[in-house]
Tab-separated table of C-alpha atoms in Angstrom:
chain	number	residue	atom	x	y	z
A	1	UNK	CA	8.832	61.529	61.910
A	2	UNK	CA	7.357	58.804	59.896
A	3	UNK	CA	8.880	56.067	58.886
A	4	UNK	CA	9.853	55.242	54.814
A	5	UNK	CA	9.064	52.120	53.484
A	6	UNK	CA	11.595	50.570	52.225
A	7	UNK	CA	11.438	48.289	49.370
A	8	UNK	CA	13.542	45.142	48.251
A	9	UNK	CA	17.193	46.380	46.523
A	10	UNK	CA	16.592	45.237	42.943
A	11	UNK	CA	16.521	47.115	39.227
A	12	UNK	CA	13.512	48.716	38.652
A	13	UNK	CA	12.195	47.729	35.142
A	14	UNK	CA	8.706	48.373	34.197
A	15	UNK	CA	7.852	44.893	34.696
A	16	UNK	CA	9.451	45.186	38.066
A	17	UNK	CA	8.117	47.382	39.484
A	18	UNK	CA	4.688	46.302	38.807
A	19	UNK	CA	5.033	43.061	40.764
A	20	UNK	CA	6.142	44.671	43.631
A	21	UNK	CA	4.096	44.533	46.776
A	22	UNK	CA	1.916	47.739	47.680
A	23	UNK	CA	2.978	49.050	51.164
A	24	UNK	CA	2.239	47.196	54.580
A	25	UNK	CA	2.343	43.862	53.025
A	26	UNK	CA	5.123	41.291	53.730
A	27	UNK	CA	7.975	42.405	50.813
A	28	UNK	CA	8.714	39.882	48.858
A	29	UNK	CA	8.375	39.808	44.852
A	30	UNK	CA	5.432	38.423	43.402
A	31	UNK	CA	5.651	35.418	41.224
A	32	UNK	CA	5.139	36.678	37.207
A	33	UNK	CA	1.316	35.975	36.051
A	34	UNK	CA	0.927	32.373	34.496
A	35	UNK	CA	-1.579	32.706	31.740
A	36	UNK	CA	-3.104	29.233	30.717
A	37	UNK	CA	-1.613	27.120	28.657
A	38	UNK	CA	-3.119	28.212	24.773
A	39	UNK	CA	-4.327	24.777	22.967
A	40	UNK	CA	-1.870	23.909	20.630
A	41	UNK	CA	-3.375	24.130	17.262
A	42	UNK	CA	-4.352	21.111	15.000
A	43	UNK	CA	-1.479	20.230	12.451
A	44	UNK	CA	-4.087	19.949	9.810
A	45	UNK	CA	-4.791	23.636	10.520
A	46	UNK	CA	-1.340	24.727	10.294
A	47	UNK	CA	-0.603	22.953	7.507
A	48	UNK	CA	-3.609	24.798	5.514
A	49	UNK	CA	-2.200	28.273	5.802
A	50	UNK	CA	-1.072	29.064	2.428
A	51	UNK	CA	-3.607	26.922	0.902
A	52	UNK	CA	-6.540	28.989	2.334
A	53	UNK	CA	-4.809	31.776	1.658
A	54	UNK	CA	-4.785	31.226	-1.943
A	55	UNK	CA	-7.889	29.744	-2.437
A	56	UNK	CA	-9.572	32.657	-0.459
A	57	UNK	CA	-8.011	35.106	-2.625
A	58	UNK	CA	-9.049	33.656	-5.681
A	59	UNK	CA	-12.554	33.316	-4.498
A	60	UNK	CA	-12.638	37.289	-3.263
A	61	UNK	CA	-11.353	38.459	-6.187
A	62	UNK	CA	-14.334	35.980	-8.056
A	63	UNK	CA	-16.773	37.343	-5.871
A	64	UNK	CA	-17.483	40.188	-8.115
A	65	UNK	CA	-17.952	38.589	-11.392
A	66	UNK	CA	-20.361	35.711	-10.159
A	67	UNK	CA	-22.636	38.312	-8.534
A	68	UNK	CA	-21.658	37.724	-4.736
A	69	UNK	CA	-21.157	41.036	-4.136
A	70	UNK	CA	-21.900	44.202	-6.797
A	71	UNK	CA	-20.291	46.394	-4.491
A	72	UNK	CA	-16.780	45.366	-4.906
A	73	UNK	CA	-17.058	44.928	-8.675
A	74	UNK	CA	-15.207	48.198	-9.533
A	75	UNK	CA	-12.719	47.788	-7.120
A	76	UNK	CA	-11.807	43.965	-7.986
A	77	UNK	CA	-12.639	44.689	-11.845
A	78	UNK	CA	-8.635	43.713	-12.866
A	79	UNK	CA	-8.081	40.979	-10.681
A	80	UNK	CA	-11.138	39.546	-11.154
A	81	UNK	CA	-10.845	39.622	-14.789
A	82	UNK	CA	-7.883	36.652	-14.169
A	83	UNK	CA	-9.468	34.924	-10.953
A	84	UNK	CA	-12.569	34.059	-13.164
A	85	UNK	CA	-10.175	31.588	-14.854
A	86	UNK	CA	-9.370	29.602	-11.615
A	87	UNK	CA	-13.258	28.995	-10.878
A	88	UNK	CA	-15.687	29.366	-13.783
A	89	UNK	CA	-15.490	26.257	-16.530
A	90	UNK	CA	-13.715	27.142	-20.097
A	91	UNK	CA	-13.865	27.296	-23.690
A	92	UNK	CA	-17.615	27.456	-23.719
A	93	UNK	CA	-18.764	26.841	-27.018
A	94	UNK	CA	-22.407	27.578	-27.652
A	95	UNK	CA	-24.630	26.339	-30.627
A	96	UNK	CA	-27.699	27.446	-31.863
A	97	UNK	CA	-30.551	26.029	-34.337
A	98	UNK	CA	-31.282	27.443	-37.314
A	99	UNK	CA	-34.231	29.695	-36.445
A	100	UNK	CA	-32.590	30.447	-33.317
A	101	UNK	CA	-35.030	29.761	-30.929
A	102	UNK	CA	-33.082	27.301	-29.294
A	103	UNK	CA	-29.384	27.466	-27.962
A	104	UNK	CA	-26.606	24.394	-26.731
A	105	UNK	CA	-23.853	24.978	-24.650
A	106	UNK	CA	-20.984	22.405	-24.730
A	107	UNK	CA	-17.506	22.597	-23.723
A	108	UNK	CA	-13.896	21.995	-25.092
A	109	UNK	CA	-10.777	21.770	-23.059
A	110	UNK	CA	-7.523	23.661	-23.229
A	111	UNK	CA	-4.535	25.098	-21.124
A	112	UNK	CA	-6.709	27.220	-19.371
A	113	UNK	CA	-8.126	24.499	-17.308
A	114	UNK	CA	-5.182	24.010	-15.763
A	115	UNK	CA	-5.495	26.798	-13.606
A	116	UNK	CA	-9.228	25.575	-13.170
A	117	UNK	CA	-7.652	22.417	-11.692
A	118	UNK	CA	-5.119	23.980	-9.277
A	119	UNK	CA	-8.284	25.848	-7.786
A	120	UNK	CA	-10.402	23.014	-7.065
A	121	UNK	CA	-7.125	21.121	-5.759
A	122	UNK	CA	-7.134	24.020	-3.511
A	123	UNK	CA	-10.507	23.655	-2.363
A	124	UNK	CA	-9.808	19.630	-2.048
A	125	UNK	CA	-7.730	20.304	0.441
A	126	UNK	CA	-9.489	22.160	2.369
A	127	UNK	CA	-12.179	20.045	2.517
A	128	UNK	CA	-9.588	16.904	3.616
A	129	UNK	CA	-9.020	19.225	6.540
A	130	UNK	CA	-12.276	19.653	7.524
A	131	UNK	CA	-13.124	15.865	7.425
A	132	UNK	CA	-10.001	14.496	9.126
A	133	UNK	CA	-10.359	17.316	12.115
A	134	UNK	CA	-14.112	17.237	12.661
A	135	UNK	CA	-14.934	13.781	11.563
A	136	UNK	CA	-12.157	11.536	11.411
A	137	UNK	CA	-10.306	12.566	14.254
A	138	UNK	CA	-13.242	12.377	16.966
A	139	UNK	CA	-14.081	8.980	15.865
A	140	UNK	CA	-10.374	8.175	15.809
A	141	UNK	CA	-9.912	9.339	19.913
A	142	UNK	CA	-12.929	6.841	20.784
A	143	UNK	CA	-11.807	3.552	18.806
A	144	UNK	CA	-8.063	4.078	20.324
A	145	UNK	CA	-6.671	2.524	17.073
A	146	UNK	CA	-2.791	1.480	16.819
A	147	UNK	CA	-0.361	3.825	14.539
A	148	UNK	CA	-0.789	1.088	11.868
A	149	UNK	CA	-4.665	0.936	12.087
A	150	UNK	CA	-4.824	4.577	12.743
A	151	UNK	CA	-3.207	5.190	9.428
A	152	UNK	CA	-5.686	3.103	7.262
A	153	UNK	CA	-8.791	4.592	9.177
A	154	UNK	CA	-7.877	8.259	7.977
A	155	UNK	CA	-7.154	6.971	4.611
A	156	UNK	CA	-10.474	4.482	4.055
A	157	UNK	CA	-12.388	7.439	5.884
A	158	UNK	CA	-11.659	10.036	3.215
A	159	UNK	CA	-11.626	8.028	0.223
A	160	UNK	CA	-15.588	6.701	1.484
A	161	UNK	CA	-16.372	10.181	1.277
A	162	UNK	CA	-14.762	10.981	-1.747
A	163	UNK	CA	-15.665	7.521	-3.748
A	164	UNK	CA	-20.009	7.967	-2.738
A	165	UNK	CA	-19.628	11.622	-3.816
A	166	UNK	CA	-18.253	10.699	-7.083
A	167	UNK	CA	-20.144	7.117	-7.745
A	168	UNK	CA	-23.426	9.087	-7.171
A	169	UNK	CA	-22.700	12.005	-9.288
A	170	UNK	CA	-21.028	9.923	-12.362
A	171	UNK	CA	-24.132	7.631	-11.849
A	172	UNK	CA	-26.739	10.951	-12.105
A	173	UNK	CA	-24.737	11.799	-15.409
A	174	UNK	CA	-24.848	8.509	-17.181
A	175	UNK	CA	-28.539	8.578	-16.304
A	176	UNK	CA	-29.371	11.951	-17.296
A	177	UNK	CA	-27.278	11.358	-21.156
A	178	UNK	CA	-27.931	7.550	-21.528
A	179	UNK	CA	-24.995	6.520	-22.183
A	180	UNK	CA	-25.491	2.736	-20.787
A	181	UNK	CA	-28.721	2.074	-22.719
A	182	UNK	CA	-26.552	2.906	-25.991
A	183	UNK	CA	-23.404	1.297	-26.148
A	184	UNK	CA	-22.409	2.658	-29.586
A	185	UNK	CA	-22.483	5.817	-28.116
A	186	UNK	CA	-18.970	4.963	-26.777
A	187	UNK	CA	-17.655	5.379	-30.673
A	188	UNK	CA	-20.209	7.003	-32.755
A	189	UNK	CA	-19.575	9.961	-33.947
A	190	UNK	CA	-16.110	9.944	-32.856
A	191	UNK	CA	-14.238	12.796	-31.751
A	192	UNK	CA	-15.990	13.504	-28.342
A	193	UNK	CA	-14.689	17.341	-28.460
A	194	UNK	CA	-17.699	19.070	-27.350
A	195	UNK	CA	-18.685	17.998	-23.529
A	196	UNK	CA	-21.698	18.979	-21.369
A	197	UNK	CA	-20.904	21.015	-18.748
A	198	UNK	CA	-21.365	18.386	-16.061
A	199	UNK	CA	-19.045	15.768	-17.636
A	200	UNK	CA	-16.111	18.471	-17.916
A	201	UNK	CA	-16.611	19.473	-14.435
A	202	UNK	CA	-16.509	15.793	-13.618
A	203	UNK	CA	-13.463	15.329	-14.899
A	204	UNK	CA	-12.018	18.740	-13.690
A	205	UNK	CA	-12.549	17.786	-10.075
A	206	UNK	CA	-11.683	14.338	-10.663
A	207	UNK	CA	-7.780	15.407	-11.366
A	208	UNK	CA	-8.139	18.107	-9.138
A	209	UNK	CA	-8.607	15.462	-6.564
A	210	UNK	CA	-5.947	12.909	-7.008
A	211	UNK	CA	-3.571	15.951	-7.729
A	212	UNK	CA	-4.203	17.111	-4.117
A	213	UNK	CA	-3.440	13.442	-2.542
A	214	UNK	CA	0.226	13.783	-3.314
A	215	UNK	CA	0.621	17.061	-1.169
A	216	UNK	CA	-1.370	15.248	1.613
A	217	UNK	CA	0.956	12.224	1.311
A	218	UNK	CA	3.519	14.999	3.307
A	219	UNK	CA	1.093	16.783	5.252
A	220	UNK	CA	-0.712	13.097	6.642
A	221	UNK	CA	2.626	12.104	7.596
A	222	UNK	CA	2.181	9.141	6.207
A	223	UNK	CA	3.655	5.981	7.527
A	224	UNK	CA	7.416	5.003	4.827
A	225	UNK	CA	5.983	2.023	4.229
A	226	UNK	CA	2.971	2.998	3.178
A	227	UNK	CA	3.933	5.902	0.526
A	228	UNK	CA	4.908	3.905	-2.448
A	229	UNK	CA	1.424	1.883	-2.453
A	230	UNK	CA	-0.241	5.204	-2.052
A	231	UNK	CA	1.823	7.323	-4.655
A	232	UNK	CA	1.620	4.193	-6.853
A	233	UNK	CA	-2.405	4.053	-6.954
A	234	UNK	CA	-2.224	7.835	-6.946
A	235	UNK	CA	-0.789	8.230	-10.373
A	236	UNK	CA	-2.807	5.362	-12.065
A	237	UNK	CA	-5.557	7.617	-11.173
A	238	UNK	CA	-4.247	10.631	-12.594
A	239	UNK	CA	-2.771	8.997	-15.853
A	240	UNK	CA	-6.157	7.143	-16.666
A	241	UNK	CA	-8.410	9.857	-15.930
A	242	UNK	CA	-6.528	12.923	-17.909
A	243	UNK	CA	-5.980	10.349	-20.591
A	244	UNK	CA	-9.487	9.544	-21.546
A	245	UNK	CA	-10.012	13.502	-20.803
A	246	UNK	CA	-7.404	14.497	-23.499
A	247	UNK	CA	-8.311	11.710	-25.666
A	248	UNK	CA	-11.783	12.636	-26.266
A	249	UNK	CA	-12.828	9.577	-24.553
A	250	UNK	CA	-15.285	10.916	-21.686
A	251	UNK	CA	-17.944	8.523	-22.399
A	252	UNK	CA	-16.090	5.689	-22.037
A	253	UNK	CA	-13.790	6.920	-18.948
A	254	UNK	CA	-17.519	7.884	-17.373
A	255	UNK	CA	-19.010	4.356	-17.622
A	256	UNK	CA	-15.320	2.447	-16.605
A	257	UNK	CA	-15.109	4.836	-13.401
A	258	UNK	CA	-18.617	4.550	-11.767
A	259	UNK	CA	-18.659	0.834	-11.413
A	260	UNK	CA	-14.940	0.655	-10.245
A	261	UNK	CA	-15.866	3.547	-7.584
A	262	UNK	CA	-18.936	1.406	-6.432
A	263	UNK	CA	-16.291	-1.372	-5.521
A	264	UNK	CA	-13.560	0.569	-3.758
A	265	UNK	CA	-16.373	2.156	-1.700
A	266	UNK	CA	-17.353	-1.195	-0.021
A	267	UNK	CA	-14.053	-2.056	0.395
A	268	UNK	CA	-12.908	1.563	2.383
A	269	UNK	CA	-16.390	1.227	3.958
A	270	UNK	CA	-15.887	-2.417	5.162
A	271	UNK	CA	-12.161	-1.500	6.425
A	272	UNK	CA	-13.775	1.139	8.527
A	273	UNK	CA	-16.369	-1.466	9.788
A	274	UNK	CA	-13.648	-3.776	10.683
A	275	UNK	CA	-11.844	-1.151	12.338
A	276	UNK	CA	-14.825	-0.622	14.704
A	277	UNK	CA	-15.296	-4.371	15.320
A	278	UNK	CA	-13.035	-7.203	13.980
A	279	UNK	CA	-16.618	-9.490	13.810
A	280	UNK	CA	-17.570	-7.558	10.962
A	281	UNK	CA	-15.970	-9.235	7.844
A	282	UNK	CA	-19.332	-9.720	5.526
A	283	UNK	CA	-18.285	-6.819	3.480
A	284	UNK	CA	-15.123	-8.152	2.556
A	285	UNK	CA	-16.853	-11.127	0.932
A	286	UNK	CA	-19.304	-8.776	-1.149
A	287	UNK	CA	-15.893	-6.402	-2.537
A	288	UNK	CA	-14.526	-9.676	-3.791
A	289	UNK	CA	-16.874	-10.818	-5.984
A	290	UNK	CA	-18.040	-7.626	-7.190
A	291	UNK	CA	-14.340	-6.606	-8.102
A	292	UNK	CA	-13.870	-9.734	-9.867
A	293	UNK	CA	-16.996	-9.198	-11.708
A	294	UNK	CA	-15.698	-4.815	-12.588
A	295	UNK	CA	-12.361	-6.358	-13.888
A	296	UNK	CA	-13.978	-8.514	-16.232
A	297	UNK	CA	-16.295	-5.335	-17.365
A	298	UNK	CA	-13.768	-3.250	-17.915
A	299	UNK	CA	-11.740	-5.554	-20.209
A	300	UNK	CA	-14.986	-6.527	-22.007
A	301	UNK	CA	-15.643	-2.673	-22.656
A	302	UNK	CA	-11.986	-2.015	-23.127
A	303	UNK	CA	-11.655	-4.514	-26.067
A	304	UNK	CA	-15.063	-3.810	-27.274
A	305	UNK	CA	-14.263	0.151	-27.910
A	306	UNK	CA	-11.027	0.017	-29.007
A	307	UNK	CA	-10.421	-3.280	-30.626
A	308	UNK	CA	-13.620	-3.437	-32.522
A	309	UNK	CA	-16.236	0.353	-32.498
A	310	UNK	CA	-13.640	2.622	-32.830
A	311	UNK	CA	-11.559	0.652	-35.357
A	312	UNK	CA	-14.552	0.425	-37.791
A	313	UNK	CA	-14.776	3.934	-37.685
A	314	UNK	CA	-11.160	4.893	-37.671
A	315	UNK	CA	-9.312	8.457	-39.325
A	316	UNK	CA	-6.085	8.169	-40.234
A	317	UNK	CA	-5.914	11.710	-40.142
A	318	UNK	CA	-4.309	12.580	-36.601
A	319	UNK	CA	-5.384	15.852	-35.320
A	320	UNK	CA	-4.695	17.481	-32.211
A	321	UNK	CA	-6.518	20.636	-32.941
A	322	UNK	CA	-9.484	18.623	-34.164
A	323	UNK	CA	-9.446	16.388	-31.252
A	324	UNK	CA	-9.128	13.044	-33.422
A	325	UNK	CA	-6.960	10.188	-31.631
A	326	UNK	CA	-8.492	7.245	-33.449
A	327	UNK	CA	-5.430	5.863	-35.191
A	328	UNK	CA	-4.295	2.317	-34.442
A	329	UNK	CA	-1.312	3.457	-32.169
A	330	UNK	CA	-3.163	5.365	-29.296
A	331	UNK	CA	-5.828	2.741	-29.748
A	332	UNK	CA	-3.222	-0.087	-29.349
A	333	UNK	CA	-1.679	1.994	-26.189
A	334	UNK	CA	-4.700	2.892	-24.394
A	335	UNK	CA	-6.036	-0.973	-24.637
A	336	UNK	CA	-2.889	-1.769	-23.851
A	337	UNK	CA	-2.910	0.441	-20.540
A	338	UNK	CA	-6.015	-0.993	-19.498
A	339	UNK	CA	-5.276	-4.550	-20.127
A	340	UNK	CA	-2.175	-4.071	-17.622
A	341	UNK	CA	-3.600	-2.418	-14.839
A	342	UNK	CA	-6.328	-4.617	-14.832
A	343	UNK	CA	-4.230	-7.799	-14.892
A	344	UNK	CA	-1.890	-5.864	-12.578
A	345	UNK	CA	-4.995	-5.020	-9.968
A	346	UNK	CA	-5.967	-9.428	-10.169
A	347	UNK	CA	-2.361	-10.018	-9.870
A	348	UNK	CA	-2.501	-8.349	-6.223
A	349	UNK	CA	-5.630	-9.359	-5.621
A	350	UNK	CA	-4.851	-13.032	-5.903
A	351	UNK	CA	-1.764	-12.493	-3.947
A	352	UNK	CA	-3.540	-10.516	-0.784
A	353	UNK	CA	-6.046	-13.812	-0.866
A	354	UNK	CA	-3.172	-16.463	-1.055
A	355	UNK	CA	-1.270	-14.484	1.621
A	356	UNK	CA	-4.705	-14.250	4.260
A	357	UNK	CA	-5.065	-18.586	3.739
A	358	UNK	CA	-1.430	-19.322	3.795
A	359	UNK	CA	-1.651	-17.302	7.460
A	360	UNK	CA	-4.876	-19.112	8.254
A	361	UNK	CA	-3.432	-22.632	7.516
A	362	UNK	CA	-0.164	-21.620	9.324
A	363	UNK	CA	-2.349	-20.692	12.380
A	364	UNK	CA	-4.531	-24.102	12.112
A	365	UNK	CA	-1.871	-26.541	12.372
A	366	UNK	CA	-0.614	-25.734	15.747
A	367	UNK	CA	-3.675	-25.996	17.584
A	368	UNK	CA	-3.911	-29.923	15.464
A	369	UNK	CA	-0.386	-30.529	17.105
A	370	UNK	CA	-1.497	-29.169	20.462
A	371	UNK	CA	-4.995	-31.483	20.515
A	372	UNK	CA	-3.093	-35.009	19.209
A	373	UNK	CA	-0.595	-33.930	21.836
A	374	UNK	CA	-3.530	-33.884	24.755
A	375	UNK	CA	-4.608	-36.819	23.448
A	376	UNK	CA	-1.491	-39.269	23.370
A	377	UNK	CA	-0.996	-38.288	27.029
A	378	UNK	CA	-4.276	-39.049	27.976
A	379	UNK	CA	-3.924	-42.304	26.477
A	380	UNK	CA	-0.443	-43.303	27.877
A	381	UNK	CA	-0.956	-42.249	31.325
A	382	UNK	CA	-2.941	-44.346	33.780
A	383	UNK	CA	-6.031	-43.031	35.704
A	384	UNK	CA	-4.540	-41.698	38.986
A	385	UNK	CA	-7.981	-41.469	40.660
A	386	UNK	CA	-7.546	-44.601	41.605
A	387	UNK	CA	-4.418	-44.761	43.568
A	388	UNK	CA	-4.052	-43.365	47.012
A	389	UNK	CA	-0.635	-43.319	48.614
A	390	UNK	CA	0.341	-45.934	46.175
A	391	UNK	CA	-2.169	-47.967	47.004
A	392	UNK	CA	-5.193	-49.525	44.398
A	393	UNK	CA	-8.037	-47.962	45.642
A	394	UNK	CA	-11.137	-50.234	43.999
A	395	UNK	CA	-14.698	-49.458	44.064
A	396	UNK	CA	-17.133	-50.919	46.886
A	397	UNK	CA	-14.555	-52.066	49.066
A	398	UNK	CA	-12.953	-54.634	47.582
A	399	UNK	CA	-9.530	-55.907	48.002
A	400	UNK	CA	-7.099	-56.514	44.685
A	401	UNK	CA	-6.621	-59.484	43.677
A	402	UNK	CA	-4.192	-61.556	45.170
A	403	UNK	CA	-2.243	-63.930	42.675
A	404	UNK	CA	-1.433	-67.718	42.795
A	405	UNK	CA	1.967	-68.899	43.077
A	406	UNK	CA	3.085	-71.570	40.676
A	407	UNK	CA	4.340	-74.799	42.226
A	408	UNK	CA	7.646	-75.515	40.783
């Protein structure tokens, strides 16, 4: 008779069963299969979810109509037909000479861009994710910065990338139109309505960007303290730049922003120096003069375009439609904006300055106390090298002194 193998007493499941032992082997139940441990995924990629999402969407159903893919234009004709807003540049408005043999293409704005911005705010962040996980983050692991530190590195490290991008592209445009060889241009021929393609593209991904660094103030997690300075530099951006976009005042937005970018990229680009090595603190010195030096620009040029060019050529007839702003109230409001966020940008300046040699002094006059203190001992107390056991011990031998009584 042969004997049955018996197996342990338990409920047979599926996933029982197969960890059972086969026959002949010592019964007992096999521990369940440990897979390894999956990476945890990036928070910058799980944050990104619905933005890529909706970007990529927008840019399949576009695919068609900017000649990607032929293919798919029949099937995507409808949506495309709408996602074509979100990427191409509107109101095109073309002219032509008169015996046609020529033909100029400017642009206008209008509520369509909107949806042009919200695409390349899409795309903005994105591309924040890309530099903070591939860049940022594998310099970050080898400097071993504190919390504090670590939050100004991401922030100086995107904004360097953001502020050369822009600096060299605004610069390019004023070169290519000449618009700092011909200062008049600021005000002649006053509405600005009709832009070149790059300057409204400028200015649409100029928004776009600042509009996307309020969503990353949540996704960055971004240190309380730090939030209002942010949020507060934030909006200055976005108010300045879509007023001189609405305003007709592209020329004059164009040649305030390159300059100012110039400066705030030394001063991100020194922080990240000094991140790497404390030593490195030339930088600082060149970002002060040059931003004392922008300020004064920009209030020259301020006062110079609004309080003097455009007032000479000033219509009282206020015209949204036509694009005409040049009546003494927006001109008194937007010189008046300037003029207080330039005074307000010294007024912190001076105070980050007084703050850094109030800490210096503070730091100085302890080591004076600590040196007279060294010193005043060293005067009061007598040279011990010379006593042994309580004894004078004098050079060569000799013996002290021994002095006369007086006879009384």
């Amino acid at each position: 008779m042969t004997k049955k193998q018996h197996y342990p007493t338990a409920e047979l499941n599926s996933r029982s069963y197969l960890a059972l032992d086969p026959p002949g082997s010592s019964p007992h139940w096999h521990q369940p299969r440990r897979h390894p441990a999956q990476p945890e995924r990036h928070p910058l990629a799980r944050r990104n979810l619905i933005f890529i999402s909706s970007s990529n969407s927008i840019l399949c159903n576009a695919m068609p109509l900017s000649g990607l893919h032929p293919f798919l234009h029949g099937l995507f004709w409808v949506p495309s037909k709408y996602a074509i807003i979100f990427v191409a540049v509107q109101y095109n408005v073309t002219y032509t000479t008169d015996d046609n043999s020529e033909q100029f293409h400017f642009y206008d704005y209008g509520p369509k861009d909107i949806a042009t911005i919200f695409f390349y705010m899409l795309v903005a962040i994105n591309l924040h994710a890309v530099i903070q996980e591939y860049i940022l983050d594998k310099i970050n692991r080898r400097l071993h910065l504190s919390k504090m530190k670590h939050s100004k590195f991401n922030e100086s490290g995107q904004l360097v990338f953001f502020y050369l991008f822009s600096f060299i592209w605004g610069a390019s445009i004023l070169n290519a139109d000449e618009f700092v060889m011909n200062p008049t241009s600021l005000w002649k021929d006053y509405p600005h309505s009709r832009m070149l393609f790059q300057v409204k593209f400028f200015y649409i991904c100029q928004i776009a960007y600042w509009l996307h660094a309020l969503p990353e103030l949540y996704f960055q997690k971004i240190r309380k303290e730090d939030i209002p300075r942010q949020l507060c530099y934030i909006c200055l951006y976005i108010a300045h730049i879509s007023g001189a976009y609405m305003l007709n005042l592209q020329h004059l937005g164009l040649i305030l922003m390159v300059p100012h970018y110039l400066v705030e990229l030394i001063f991100h680009a020194s922080r990240l120096f000094y991140f790497s090595d404390e030593n490195k603190q030339k930088g600082f010195n060149i970002w002060a003069l040059l931003f004392i030096m922008v300020r004064l620009l920009t209030l020259t040029l301020s006062v110079l375009a609004f309080g003097f060019g455009l007032a000479r050529v000033e219509n009282p007839d206020f015209s949204i439609a036509d694009g005409n702003f040049n009546v003494l109230p927006v001109r008194f409001g937007c010189l008046g904006a300037v003029c207080l966020t330039q005074a307000w940008m010294m007024w912190k300046f001076i105070n980050f300055h007084l703050k850094k040699w109030r800490e210096h002094v503070k730091n100085q006059i302890p080591k004076k106390k600590i040196t007279n203190a060294k010193n005043k001992r060293t005067k009061k107390e007598p040279n011990r090298a010379n006593f042994v056991n309580g004894a004078a011990n004098l050079e060569g031998g000799a013996s002290p002194r021994i002095r006369k009584s007086k006879p009384l």
